[in-house]
mmCIF file of C-alpha atoms and ligand atoms in Angstrom:
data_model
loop_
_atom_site.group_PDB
_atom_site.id
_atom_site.type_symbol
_atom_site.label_atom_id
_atom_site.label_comp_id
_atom_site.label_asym_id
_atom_site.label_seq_id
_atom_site.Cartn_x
_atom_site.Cartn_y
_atom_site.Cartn_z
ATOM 1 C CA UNK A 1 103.171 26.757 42.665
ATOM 2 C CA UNK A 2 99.983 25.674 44.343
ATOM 3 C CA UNK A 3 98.998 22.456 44.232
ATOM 4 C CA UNK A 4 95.612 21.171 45.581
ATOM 5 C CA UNK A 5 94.728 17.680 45.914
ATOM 6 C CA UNK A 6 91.110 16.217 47.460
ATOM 7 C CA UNK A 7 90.694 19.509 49.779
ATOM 8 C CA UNK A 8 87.707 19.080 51.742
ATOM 9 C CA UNK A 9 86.240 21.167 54.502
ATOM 10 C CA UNK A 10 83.122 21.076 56.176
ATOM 11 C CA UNK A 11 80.994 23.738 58.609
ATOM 12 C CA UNK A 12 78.956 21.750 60.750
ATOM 13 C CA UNK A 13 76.777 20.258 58.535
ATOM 14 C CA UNK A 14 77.419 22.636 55.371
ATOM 15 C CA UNK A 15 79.826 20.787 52.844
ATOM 16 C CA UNK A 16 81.855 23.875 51.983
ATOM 17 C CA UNK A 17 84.960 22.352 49.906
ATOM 18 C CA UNK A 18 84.532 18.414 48.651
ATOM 19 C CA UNK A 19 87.558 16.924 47.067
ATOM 20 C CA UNK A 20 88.783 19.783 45.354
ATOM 21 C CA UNK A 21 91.783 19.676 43.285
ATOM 22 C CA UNK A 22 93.450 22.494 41.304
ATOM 23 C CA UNK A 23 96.722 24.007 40.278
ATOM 24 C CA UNK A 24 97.983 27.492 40.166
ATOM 25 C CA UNK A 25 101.229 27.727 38.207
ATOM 26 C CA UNK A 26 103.892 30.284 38.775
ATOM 27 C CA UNK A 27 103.743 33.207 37.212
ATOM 28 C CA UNK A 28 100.535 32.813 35.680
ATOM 29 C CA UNK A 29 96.781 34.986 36.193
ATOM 30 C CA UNK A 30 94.429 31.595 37.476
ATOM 31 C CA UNK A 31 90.729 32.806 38.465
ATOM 32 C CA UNK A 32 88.299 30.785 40.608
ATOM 33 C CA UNK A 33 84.698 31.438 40.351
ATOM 34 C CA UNK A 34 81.402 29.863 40.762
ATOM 35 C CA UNK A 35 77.966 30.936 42.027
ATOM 36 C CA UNK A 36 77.252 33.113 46.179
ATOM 37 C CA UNK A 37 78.062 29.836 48.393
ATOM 38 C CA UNK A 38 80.076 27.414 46.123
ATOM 39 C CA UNK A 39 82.959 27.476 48.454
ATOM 40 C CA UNK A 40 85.164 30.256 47.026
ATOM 41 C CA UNK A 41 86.413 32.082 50.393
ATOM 42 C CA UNK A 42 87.227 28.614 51.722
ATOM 43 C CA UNK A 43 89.682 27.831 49.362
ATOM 44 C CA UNK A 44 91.340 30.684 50.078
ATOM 45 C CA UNK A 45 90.984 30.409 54.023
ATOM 46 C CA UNK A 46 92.351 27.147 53.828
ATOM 47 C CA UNK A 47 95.375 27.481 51.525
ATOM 48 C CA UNK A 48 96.438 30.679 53.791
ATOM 49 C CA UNK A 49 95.431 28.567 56.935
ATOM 50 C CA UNK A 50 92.770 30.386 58.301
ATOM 51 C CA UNK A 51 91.609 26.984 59.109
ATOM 52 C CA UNK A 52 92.404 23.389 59.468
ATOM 53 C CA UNK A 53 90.774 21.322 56.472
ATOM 54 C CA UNK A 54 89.475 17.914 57.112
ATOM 55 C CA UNK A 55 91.208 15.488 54.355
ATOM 56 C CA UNK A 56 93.053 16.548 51.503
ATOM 57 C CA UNK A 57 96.845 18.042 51.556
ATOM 58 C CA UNK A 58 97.753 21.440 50.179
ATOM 59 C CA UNK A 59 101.367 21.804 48.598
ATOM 60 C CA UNK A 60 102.910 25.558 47.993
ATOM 61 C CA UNK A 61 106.376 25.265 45.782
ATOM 62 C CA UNK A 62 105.765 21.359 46.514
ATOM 63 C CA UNK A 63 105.768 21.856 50.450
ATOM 64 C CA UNK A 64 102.636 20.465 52.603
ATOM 65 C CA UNK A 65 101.545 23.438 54.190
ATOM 66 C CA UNK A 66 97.617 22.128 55.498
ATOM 67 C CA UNK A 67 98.917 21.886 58.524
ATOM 68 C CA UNK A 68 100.698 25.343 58.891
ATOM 69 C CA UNK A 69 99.829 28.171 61.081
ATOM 70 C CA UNK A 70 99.026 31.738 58.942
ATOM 71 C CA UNK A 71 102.129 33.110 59.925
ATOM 72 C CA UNK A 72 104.384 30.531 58.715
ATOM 73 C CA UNK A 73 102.421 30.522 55.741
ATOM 74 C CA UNK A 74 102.653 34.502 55.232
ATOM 75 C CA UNK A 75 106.661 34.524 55.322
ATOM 76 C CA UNK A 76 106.568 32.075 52.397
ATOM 77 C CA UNK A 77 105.710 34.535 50.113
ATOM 78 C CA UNK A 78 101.914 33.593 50.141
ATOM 79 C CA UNK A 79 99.252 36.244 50.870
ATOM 80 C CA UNK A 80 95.474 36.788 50.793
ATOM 81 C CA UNK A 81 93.552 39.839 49.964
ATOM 82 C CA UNK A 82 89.446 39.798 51.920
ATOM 83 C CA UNK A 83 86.434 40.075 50.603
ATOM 84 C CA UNK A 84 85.719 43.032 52.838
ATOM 85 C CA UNK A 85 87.984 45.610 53.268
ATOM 86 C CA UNK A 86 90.617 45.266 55.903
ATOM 87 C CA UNK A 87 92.091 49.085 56.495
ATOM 88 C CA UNK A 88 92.574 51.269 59.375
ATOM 89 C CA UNK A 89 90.122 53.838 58.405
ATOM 90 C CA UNK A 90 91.364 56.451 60.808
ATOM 91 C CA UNK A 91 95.198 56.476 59.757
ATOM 92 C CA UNK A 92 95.942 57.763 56.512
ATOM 93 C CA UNK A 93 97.145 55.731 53.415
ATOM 94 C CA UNK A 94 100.856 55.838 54.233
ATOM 95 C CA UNK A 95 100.366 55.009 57.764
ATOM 96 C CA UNK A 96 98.280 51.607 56.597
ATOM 97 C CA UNK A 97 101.308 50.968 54.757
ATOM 98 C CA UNK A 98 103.973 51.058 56.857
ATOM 99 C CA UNK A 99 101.835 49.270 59.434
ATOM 100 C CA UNK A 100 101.282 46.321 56.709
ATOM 101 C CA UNK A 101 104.351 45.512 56.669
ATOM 102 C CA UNK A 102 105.090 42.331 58.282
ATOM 103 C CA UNK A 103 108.143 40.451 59.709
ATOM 104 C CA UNK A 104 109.370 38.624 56.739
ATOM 105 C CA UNK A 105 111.439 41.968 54.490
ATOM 106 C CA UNK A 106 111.395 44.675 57.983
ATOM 107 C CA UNK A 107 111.944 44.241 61.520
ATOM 108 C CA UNK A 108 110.622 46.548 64.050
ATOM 109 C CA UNK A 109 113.958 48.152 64.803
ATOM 110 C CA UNK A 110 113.990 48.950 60.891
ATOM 111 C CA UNK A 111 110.555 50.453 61.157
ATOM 112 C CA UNK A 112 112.360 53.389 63.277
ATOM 113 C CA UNK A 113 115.983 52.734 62.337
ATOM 114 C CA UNK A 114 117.963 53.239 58.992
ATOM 115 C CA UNK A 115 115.573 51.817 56.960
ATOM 116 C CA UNK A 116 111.994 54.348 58.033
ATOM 117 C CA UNK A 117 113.260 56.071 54.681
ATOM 118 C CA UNK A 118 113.677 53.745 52.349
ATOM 119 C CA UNK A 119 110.017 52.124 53.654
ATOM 120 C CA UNK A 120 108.437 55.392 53.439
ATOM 121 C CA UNK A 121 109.693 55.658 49.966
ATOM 122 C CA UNK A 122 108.419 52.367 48.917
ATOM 123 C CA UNK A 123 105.413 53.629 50.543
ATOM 124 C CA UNK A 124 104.646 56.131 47.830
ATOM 125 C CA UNK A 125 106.121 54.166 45.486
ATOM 126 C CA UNK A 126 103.017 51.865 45.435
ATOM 127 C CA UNK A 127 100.004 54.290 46.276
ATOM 128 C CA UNK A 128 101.792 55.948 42.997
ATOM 129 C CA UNK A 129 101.560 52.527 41.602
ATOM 130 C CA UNK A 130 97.811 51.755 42.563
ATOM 131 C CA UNK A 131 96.814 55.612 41.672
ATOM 132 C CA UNK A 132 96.326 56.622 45.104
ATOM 133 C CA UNK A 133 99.372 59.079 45.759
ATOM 134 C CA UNK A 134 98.017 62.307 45.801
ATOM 135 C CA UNK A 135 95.351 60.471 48.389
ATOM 136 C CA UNK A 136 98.503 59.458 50.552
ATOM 137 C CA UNK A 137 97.880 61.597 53.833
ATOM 138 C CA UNK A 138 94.254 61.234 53.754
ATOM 139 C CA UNK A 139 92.623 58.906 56.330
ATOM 140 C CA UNK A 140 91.565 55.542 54.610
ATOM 141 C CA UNK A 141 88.124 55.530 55.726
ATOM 142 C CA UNK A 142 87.664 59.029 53.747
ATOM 143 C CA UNK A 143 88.525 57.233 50.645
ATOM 144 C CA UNK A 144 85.969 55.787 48.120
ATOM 145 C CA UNK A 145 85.086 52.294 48.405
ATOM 146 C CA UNK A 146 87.256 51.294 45.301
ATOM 147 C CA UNK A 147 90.166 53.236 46.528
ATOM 148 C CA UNK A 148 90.029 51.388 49.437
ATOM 149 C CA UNK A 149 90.485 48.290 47.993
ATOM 150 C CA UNK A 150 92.980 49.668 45.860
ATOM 151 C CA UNK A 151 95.290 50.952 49.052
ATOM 152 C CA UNK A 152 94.593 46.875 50.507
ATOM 153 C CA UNK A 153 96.321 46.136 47.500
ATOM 154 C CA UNK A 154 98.795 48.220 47.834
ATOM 155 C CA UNK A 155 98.995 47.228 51.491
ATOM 156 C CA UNK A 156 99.764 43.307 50.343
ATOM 157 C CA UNK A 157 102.184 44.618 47.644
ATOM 158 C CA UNK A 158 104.010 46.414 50.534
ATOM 159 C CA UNK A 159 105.779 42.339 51.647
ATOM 160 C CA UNK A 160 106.696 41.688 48.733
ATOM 161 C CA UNK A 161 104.530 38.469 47.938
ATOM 162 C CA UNK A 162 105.363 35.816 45.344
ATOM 163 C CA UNK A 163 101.849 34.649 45.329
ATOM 164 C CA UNK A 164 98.615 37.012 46.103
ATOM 165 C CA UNK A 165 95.284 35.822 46.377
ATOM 166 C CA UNK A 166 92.932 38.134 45.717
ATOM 167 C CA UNK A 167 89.160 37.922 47.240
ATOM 168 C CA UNK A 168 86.687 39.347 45.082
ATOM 169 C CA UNK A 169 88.707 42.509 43.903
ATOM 170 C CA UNK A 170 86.708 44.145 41.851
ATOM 171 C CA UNK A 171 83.516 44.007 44.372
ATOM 172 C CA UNK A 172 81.605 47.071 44.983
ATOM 173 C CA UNK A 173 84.031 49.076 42.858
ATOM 174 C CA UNK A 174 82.561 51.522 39.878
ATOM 175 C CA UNK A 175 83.127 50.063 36.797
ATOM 176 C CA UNK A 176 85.079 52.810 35.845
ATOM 177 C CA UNK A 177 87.907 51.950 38.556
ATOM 178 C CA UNK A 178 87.605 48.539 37.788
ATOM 179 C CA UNK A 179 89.587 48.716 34.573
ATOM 180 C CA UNK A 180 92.133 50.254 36.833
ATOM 181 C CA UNK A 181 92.289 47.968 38.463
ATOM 182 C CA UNK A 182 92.410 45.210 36.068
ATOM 183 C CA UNK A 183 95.404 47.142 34.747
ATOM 184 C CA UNK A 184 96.896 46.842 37.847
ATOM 185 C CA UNK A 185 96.555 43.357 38.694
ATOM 186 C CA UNK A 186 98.736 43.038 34.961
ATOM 187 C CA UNK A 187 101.055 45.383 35.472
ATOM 188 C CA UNK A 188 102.006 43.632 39.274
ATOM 189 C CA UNK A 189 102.069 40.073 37.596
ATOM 190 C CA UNK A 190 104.075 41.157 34.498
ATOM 191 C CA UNK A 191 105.994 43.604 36.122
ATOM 192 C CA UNK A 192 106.863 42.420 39.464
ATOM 193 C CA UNK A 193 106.397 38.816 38.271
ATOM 194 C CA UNK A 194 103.669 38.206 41.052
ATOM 195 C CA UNK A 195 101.555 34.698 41.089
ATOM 196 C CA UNK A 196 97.786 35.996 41.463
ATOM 197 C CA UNK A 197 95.085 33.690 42.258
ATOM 198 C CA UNK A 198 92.199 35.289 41.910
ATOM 199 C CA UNK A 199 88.429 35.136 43.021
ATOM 200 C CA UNK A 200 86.025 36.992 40.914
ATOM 201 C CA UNK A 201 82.464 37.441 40.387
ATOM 202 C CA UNK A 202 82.322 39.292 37.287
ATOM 203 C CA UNK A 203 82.842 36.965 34.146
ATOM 204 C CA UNK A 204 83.774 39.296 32.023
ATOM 205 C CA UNK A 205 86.508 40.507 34.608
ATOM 206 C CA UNK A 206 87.823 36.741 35.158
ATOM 207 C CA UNK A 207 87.450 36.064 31.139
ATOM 208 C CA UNK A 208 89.717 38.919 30.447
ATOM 209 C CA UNK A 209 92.349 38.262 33.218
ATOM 210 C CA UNK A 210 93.087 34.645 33.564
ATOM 211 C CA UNK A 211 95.022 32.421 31.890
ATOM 212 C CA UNK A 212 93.157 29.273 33.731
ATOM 213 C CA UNK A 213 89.957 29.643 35.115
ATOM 214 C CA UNK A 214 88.053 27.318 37.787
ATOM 215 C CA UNK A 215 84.392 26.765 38.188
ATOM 216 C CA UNK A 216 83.402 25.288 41.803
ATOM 217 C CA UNK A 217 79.421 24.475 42.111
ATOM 218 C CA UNK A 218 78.449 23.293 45.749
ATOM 219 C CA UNK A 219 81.470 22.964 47.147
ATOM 220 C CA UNK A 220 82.824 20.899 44.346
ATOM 221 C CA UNK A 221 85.248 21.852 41.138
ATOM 222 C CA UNK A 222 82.641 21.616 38.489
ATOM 223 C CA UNK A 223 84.955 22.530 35.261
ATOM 224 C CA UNK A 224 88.353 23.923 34.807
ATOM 225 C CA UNK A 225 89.955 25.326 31.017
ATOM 226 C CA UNK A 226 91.254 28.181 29.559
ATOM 227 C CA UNK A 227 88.461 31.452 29.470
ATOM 228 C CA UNK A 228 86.970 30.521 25.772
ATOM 229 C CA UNK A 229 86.396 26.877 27.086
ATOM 230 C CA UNK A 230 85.033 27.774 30.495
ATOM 231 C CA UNK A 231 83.037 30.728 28.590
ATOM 232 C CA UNK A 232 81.195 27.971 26.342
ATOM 233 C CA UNK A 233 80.908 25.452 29.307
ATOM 234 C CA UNK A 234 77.355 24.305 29.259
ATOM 235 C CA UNK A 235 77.825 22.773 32.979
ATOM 236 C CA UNK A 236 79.503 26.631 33.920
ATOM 237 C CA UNK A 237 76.612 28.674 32.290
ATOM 238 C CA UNK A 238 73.741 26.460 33.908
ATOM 239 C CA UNK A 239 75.436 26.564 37.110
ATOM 240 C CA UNK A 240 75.391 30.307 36.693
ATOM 241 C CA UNK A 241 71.912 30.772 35.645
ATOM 242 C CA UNK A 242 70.515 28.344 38.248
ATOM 243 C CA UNK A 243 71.953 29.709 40.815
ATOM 244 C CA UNK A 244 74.082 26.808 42.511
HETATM 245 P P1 LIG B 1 81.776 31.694 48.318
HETATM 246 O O1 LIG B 1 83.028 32.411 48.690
HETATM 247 O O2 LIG B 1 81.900 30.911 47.046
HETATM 248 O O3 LIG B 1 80.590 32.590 48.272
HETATM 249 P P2 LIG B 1 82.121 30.388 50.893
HETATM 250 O O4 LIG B 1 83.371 29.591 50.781
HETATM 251 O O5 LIG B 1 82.204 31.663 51.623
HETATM 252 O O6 LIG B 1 81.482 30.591 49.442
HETATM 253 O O7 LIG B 1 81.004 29.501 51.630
HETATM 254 C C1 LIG B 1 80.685 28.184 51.239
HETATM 255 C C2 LIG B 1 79.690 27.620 52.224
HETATM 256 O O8 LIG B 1 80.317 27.428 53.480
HETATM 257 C C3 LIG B 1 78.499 28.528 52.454
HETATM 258 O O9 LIG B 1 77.366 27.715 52.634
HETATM 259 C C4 LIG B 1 78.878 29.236 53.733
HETATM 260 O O10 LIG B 1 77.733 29.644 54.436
HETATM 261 C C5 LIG B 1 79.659 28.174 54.478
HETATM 262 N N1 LIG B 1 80.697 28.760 55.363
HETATM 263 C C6 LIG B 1 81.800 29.405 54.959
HETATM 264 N N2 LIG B 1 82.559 29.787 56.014
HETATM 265 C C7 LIG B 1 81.889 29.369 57.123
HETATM 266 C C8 LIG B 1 82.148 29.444 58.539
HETATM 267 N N3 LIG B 1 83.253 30.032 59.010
HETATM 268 N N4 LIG B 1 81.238 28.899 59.366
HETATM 269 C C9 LIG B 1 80.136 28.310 58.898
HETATM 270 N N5 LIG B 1 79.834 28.176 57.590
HETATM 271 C C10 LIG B 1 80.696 28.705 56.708
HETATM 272 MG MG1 LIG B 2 83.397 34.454 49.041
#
């Protein structure tokens, strides 16, 4: 579905992404991890097209999109999750749903037209979904941490995406919300049959998720396998252990 080939992005003089090269297939759970700084986020920012990269090409369903804008990208079906939370904390969950909603399924006149209904419903439908619906008319910034990022997901669920990428997830969150949350992530690629491509952190998280796992180290794809192989990866645990 996503197809990397020889992505490479610099900052300046930082080396963020060098020649990296993965796939994510359709319909599958693929995690990408790797030590604070080994150019995580910028995968993401470039596939989405938060920024221009500097050699490489990026297909999506075998189309070049490096050279997209973020919108374009968006009404393919392809959308990003942050690392940090990005609600509005003083409108309440519903609210930061129907404003997530983008272009591509509702058009403004919808928003206040025929269709406010049937949004609203699907609304509730997926703060029911994520656990969140007897939350739904409290303001999002009076929600815990971890139901925060449960409502973003929610939020990105709300266009209907064929692809998420997910940022970090399970960040910050109490562990016992995470297996919620894990759950979740399941249920939406079994379920509604979404693509997730996801960053994590937490190796036991990513080992119990994905079905393909990538391990970048400086900027650069160190090892790629199924969880048991990247588990006994001597080149994954050092990188782990020593920090880069
Ligand atoms: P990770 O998500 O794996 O922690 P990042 O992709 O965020 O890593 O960062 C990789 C490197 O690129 C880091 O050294 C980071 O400081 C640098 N970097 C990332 N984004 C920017 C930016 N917008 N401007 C400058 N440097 C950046
Ligand atoms: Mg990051």
């Amino acid at each position: 579905m996503i197809v990397l080939k020889d992505v490479s992005k610099a900052f300046g003089g930082v080396q963020a992404n060098k020649k990296v090269s993965l796939e994510v297939e359709e319909g599958k759970i693929t995690g990408l991890i790797g030590p604070n700084g080994s150019g995580k986020t910028t995968v993401f920012n470039s596939i989405v097209g938060y920024h221009p990269i500097d050699e490489g090409s990026i297909q999506f369903r075998g189309q070049e999109i490096s050279e997209m804008p973020v919108q374009s990208i968006a009404r393919l079906g392809l959308l990003r999750t942050f690392q940090q939370t990005r609600i509005y904390s003083k409108m309440n969950c519903v609210e930061n749903m129907l404003i997530s909603t983008d272009n591509r399924n509702v058009s403004l006149w919808d928003m206040f037209g025929s269709r406010t209904s049937e949004i609203q419903d699907k609304a509730e439908h997926l703060l029911e979904f994520v656990g969140l619906y007897r939350k739904r008319t409290l303001k999002a910034g009076d929600l815990s941490f971890g139901q925060q990022k449960l409502l973003e997901f929610a939020m990105a669920l709300m266009n209907d995406p064929d692809i998420l990428l997910l940022d970090e997830p399970t960040a910050g969150i109490n562990p016992t919300l995470i297996n919620g949350l894990i759950d979740r992530l399941h249920r939406a690629n079994t379920e509604f049959g979404i693509t997730l491509f996801v960053i994590e952190h937490n190796m036991r998280v990513i080992m119990n998720m994905a079905d393909q796992i990538y391990c970048l180290s400086n900027g650069q794809m160190l090892a790629s396998g199924k969880p048991e192989d990247i588990q006994n990866d001597k080149r994954v645990i050092d990188a782990y252990l020593g920090g880069h």
